[in-house]
Coordinates of N, CA and C in Angstrom, one line a residue:
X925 N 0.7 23.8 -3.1 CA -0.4 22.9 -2.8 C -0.2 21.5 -3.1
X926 N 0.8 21.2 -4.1 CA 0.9 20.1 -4.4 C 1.5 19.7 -3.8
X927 N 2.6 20.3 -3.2 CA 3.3 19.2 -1.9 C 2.7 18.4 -1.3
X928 N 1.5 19.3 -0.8 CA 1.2 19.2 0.8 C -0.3 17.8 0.4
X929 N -0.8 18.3 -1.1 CA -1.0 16.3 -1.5 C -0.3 15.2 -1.5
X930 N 1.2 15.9 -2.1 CA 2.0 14.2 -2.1 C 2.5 13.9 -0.8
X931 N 2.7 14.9 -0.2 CA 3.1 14.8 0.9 C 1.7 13.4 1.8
X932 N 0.8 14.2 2.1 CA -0.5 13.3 2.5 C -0.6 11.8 1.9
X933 N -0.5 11.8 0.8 CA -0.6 10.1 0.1 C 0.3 9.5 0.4
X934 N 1.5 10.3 0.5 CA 2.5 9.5 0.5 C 2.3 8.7 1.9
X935 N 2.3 9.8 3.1 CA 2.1 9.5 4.5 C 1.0 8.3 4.8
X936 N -0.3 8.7 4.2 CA -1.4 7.3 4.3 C -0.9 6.4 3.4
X937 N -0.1 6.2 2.4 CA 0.2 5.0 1.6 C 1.6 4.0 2.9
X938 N 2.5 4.7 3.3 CA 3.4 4.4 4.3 C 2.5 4.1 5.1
X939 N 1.6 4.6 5.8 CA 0.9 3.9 7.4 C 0.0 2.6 6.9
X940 N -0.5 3.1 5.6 CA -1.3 1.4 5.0 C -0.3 0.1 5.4
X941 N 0.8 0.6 4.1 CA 1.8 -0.7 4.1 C 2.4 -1.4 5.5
X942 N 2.6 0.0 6.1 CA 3.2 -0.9 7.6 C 2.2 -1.5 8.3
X943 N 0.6 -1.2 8.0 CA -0.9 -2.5 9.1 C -0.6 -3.8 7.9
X944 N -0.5 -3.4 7.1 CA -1.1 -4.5 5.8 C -0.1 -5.5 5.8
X945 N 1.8 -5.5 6.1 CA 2.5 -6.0 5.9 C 2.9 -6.4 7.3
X946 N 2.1 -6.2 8.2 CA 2.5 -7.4 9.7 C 1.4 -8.6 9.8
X947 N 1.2 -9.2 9.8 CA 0.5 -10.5 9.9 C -0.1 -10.6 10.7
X948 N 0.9 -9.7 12.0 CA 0.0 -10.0 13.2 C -1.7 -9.3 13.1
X949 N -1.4 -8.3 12.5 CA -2.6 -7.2 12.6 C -3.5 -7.9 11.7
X950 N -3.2 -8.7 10.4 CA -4.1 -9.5 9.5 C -5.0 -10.7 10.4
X951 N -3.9 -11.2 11.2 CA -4.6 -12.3 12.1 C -5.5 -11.9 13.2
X952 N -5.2 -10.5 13.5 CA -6.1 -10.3 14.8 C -7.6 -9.9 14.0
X953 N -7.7 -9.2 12.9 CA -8.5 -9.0 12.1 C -9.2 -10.0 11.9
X954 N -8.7 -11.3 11.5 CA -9.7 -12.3 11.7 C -10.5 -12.9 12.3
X955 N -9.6 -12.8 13.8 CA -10.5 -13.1 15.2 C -11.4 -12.2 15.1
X956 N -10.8 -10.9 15.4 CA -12.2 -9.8 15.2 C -13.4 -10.5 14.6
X957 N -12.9 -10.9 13.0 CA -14.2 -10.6 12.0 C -15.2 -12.2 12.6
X958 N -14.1 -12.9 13.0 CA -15.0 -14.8 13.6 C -16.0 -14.3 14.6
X959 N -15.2 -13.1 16.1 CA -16.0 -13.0 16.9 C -17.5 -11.6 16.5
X960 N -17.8 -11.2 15.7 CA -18.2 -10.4 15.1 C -19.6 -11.1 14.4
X961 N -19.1 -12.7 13.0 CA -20.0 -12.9 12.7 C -20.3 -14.1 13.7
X962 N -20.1 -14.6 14.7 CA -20.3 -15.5 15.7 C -21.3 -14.6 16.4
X963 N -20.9 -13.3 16.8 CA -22.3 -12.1 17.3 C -23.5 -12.3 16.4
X964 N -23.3 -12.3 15.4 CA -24.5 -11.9 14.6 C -25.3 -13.6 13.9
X965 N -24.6 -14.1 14.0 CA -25.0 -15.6 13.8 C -25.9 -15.9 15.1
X966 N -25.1 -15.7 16.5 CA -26.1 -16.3 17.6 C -27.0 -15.2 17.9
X967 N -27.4 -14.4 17.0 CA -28.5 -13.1 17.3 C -28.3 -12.4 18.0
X968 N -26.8 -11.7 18.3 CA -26.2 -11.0 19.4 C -26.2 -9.9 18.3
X969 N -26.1 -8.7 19.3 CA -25.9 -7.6 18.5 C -24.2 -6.6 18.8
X970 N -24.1 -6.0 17.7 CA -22.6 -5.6 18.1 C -23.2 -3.7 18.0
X971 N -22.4 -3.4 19.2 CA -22.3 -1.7 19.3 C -20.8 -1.1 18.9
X972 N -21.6 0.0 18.7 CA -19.9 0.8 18.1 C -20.1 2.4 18.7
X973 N -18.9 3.1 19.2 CA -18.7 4.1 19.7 C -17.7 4.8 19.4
X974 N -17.4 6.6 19.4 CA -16.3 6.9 19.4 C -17.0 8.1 19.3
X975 N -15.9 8.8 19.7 CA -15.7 10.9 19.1 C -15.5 11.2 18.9
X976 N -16.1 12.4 18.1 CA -15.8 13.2 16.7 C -15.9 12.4 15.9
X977 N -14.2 12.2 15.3 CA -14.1 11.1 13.7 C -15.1 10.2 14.1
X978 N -14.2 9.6 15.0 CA -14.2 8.1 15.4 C -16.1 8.0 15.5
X979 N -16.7 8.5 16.3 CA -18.2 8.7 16.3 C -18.5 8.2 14.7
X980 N -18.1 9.3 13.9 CA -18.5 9.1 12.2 C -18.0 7.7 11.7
X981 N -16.7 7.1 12.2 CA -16.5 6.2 11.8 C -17.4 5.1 12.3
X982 N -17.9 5.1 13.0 CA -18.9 4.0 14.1 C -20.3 4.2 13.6
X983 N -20.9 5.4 13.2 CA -21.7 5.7 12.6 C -21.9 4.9 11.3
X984 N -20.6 4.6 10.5 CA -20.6 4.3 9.0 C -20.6 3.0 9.0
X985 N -19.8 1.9 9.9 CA -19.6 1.4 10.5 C -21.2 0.7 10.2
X986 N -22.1 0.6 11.4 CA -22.9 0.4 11.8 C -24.0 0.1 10.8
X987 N -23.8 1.4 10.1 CA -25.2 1.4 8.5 C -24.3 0.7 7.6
X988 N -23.3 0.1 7.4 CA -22.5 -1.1 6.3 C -23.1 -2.4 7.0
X989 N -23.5 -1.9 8.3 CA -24.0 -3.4 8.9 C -25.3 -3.9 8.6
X990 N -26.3 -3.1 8.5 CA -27.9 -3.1 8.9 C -28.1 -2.5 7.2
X991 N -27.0 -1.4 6.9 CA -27.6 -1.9 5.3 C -27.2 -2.5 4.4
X992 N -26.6 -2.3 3.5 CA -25.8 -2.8 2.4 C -24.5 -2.9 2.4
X993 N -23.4 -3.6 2.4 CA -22.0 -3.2 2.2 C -21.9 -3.5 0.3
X994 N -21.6 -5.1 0.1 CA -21.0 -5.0 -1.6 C -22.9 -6.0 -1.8
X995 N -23.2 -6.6 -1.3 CA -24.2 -7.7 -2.0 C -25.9 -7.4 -0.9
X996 N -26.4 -7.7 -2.1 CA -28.3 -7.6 -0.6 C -28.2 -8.6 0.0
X997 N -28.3 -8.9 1.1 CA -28.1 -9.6 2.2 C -29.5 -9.1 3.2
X998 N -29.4 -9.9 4.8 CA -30.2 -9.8 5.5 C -29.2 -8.3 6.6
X999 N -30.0 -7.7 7.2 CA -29.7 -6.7 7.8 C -28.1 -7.4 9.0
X1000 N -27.6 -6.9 9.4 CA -27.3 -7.2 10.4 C -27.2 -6.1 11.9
X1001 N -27.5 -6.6 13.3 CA -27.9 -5.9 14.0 C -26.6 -5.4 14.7
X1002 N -26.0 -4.2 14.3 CA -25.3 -2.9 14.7 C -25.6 -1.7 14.7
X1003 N -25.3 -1.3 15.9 CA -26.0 -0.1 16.2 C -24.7 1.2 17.0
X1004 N -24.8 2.1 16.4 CA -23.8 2.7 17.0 C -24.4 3.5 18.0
X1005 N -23.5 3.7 19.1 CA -24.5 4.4 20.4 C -23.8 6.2 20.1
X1006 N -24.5 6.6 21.0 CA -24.5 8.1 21.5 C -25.6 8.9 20.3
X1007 N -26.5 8.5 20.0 CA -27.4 9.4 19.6 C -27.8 10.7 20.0
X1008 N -28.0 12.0 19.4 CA -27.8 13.2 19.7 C -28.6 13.4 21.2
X1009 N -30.1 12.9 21.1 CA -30.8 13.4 22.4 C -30.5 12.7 23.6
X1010 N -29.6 11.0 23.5 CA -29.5 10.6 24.5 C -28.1 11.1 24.7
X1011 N -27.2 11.6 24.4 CA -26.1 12.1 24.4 C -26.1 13.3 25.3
X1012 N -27.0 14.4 25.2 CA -27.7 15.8 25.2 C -28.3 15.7 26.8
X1013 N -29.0 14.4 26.8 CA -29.7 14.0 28.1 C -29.1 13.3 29.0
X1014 N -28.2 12.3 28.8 CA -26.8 11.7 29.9 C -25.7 13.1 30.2
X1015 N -25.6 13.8 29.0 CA -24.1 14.7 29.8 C -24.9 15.7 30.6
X1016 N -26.2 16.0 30.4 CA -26.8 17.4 31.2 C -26.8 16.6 32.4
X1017 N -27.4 15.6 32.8 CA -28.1 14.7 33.9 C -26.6 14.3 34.3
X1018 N -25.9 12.9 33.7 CA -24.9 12.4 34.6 C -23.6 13.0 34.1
X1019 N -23.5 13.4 33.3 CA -21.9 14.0 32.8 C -21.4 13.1 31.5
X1020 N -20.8 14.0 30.9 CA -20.2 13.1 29.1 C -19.8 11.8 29.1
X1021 N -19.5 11.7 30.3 CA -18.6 10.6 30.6 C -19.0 9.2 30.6
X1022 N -20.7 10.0 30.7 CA -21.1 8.2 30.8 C -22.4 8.5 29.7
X1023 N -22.1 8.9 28.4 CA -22.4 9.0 27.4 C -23.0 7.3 26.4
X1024 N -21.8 6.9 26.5 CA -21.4 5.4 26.0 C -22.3 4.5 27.2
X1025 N -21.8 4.7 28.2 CA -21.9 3.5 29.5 C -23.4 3.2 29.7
X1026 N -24.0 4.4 29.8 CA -25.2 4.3 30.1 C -26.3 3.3 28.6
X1027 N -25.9 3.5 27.5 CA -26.2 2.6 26.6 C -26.1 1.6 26.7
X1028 N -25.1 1.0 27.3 CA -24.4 -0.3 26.7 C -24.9 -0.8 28.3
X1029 N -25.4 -0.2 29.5 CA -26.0 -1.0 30.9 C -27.8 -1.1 30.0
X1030 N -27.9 -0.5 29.1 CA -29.6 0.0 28.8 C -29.5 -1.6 27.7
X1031 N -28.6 -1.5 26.9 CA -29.1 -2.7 25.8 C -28.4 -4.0 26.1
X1032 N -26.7 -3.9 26.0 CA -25.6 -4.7 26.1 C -26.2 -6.2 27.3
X1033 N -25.7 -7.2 26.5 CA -26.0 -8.7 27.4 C -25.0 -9.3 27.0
X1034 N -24.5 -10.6 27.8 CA -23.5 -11.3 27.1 C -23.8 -11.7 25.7
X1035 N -22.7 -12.3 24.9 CA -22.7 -12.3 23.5 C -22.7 -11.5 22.3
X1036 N -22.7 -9.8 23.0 CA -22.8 -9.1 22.4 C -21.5 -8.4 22.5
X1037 N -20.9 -7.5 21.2 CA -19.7 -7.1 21.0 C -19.9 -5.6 21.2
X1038 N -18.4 -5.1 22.2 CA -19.0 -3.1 22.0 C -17.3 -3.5 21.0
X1039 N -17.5 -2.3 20.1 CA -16.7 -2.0 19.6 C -16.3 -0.4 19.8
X1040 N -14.8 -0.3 20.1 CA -14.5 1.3 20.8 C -13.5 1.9 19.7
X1041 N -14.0 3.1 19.6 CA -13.0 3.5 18.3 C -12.3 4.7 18.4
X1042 N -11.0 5.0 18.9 CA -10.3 6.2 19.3 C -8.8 6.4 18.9
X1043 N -8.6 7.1 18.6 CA -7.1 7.6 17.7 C -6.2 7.8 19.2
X1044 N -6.7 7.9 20.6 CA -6.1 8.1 21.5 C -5.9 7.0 22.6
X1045 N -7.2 6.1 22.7 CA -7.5 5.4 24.0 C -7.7 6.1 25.2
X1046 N -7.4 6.8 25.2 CA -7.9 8.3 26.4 C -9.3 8.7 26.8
X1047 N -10.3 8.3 25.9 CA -11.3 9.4 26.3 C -12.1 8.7 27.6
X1048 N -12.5 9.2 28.6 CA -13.7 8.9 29.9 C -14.6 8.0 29.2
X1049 N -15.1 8.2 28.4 CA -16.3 7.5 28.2 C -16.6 6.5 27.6
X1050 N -15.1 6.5 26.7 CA -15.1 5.0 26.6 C -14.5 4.1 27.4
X1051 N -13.6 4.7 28.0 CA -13.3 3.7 29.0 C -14.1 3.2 30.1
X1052 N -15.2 4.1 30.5 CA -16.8 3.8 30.9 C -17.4 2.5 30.0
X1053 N -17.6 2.9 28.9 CA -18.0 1.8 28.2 C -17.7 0.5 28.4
X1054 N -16.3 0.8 28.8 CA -15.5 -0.6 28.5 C -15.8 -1.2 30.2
X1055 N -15.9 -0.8 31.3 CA -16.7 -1.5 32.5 C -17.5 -1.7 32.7
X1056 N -18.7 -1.1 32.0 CA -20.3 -1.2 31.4 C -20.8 -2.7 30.6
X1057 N -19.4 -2.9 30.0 CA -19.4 -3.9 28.8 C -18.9 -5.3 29.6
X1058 N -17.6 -5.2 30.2 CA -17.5 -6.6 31.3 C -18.1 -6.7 32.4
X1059 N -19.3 -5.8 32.9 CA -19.9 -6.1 33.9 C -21.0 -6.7 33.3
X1060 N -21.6 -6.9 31.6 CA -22.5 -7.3 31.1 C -22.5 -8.5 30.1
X1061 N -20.8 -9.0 30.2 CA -20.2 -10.1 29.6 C -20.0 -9.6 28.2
X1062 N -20.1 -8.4 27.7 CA -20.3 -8.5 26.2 C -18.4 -8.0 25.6
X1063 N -18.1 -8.8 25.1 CA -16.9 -8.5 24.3 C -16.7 -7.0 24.0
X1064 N -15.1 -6.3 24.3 CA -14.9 -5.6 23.3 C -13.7 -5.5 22.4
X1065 N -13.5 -4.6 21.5 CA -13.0 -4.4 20.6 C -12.8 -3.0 20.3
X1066 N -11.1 -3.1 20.6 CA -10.8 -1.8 20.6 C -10.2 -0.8 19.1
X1067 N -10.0 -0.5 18.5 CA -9.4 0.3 17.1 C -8.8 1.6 17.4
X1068 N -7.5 1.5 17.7 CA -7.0 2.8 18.7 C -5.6 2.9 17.9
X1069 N -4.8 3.9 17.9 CA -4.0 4.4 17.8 C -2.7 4.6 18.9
X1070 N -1.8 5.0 18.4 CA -0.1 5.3 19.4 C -0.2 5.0 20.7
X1071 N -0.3 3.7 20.2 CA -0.1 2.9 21.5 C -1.2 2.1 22.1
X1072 N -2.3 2.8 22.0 CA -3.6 2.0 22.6 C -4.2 3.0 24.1
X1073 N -3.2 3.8 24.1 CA -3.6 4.5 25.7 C -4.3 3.8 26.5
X1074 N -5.4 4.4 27.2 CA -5.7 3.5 28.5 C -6.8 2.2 27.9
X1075 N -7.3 2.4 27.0 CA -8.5 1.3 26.4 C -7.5 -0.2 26.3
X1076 N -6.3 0.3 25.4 CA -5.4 -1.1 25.1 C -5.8 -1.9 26.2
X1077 N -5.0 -2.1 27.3 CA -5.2 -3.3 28.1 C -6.3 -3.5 28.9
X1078 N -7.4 -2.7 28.7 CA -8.7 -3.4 29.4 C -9.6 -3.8 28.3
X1079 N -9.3 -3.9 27.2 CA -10.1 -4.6 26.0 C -10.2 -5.8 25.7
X1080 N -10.6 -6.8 25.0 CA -10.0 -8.2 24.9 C -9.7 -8.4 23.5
X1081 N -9.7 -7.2 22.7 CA -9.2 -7.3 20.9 C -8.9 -6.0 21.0
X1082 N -7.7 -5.7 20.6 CA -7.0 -4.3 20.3 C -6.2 -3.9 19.3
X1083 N -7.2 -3.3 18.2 CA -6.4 -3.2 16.9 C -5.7 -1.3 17.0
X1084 N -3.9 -1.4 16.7 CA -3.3 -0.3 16.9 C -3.0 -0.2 15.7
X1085 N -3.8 1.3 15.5 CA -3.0 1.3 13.9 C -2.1 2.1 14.0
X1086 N -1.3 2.3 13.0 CA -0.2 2.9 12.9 C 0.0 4.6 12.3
X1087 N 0.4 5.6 12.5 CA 0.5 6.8 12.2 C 0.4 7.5 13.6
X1088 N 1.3 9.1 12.9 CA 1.1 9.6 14.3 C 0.4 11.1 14.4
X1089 N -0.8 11.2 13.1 CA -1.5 12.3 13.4 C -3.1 11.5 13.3
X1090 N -4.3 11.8 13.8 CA -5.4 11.4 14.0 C -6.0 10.5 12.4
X1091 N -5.5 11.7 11.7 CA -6.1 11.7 10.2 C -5.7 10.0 9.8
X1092 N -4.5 9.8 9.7 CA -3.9 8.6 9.0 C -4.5 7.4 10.2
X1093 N -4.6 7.6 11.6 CA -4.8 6.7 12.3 C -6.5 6.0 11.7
X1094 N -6.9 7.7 11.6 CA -8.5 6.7 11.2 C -8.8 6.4 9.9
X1095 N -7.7 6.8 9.2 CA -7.6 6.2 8.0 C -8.3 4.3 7.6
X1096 N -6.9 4.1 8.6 CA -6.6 2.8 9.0 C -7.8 2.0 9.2
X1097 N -8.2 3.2 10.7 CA -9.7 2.3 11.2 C -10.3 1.8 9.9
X1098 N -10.8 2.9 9.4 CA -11.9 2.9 8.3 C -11.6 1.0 7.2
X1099 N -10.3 1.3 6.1 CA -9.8 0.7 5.6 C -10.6 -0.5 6.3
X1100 N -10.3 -1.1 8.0 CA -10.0 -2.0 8.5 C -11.2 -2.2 9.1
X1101 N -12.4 -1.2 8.7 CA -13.7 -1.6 9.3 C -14.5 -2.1 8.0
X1102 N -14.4 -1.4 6.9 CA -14.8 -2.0 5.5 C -14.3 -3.9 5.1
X1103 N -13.2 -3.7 5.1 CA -12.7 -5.4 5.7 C -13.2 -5.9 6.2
X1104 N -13.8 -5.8 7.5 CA -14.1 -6.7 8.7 C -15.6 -6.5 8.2
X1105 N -16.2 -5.5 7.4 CA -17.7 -6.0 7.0 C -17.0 -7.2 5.9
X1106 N -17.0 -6.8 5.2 CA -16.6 -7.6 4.0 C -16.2 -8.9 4.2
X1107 N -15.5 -9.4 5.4 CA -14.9 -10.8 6.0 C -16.3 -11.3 6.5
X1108 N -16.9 -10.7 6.9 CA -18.2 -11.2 8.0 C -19.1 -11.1 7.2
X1109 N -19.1 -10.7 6.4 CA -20.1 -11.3 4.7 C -20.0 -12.6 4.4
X1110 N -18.3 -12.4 3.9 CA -18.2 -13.8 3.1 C -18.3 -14.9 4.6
X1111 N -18.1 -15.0 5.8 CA -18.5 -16.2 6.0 C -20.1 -16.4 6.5
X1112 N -21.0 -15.2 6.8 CA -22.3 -15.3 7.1 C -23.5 -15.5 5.9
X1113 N -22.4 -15.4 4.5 CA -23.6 -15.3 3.4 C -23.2 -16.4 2.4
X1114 N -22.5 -17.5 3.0 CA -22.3 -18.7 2.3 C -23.0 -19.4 2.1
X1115 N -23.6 -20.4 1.1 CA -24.7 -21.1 0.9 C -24.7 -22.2 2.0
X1116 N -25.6 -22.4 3.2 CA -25.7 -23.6 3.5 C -25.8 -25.2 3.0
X1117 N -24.9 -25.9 3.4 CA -25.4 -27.0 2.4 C -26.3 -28.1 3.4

């Protein structure tokens, strides 16, 4: 049993160091976090989406936004889509597929950010999302894995993390969505002078 822990840390400690030690992925993080508190500064709201993990991660995501992350602050407006009854009530009526899409045609306006979160870039429904989202001006933001599959190049921010089992990929996310609250803190909760 102990292996198969060192084995595991060792694996997420190696996929940390290789996001953490390219620059490029530090700097796209920052766009992220500018375009993100520029959402929430001009009263735009940001959505978050994904399945299974990725769901939970968007989930967690969203209440670091609206509640607390490190300091009391003012709420900020993130919302993560596919809630159980509307989820329940799009796949029986229109099919899974347009789970996400049909949200983001219901709320999404320009200036608003969808954020898509998938270890694959593959699934229907976000890639629905993601035509839902340029037909309504609102930015997205992708957090995907081995490669970026189909989401990568119709997104307009595509963070690829690194690892090649689901686990370590959303590792990453996570790490890299706690940051991106934390960045969009410190520049939304500076004292005006």
């Amino acid at each position: 049993m102990q292996e198969t822990f060192l084995r595991s840390f060792a694996e997420a400690e190696a996929a940390l160091n290789q996001f953490r030690f390219n620059s490029a992925n530090i700097e796209l993080l920052e766009r992220i976090g500018m375009l993100i508190a520029d959402c929430f500064r001009n009263r735009g709201r940001v959505f978050c989406c994904g399945n299974g993990g990725s769901m939970a991660d968007a989930l967690h995501f969203a209440e670091e936004c609206t509640g607390r992350f490190k300091e009391d602050r003012q709420p900020y407006p993130a919302m993560a889509l596919g809630e159980a009854t509307h989820s329940s009530c799009v796949s029986n009526d229109y099919g899974f597929e347009q789970v996400f899409s049909r949200q983001v045609d219901a709320f999404g306006h320009a200036g608003d950010v969808l954020m898509l979160l998938s270890t694959t870039g593959n699934s229907e429904n976000l890639l629905r999302a993601v035509q839902a989202a340029k037909k309504r001006g609102v930015k997205t933001v992708a957090f995907v894995g081995r490669g970026g599959g189909k989401l990568g190049p119709i997104c307009d921010y595509v963070l690829d993390a690194p690892g090649q089992s689901s686990d370590r990929i959303q590792e990453i996310h996570m790490m890299a969505l706690h940051a991106l609250v934390e960045a969009v803190e410190s520049v939304l909760e500076q004292p005006q002078d």
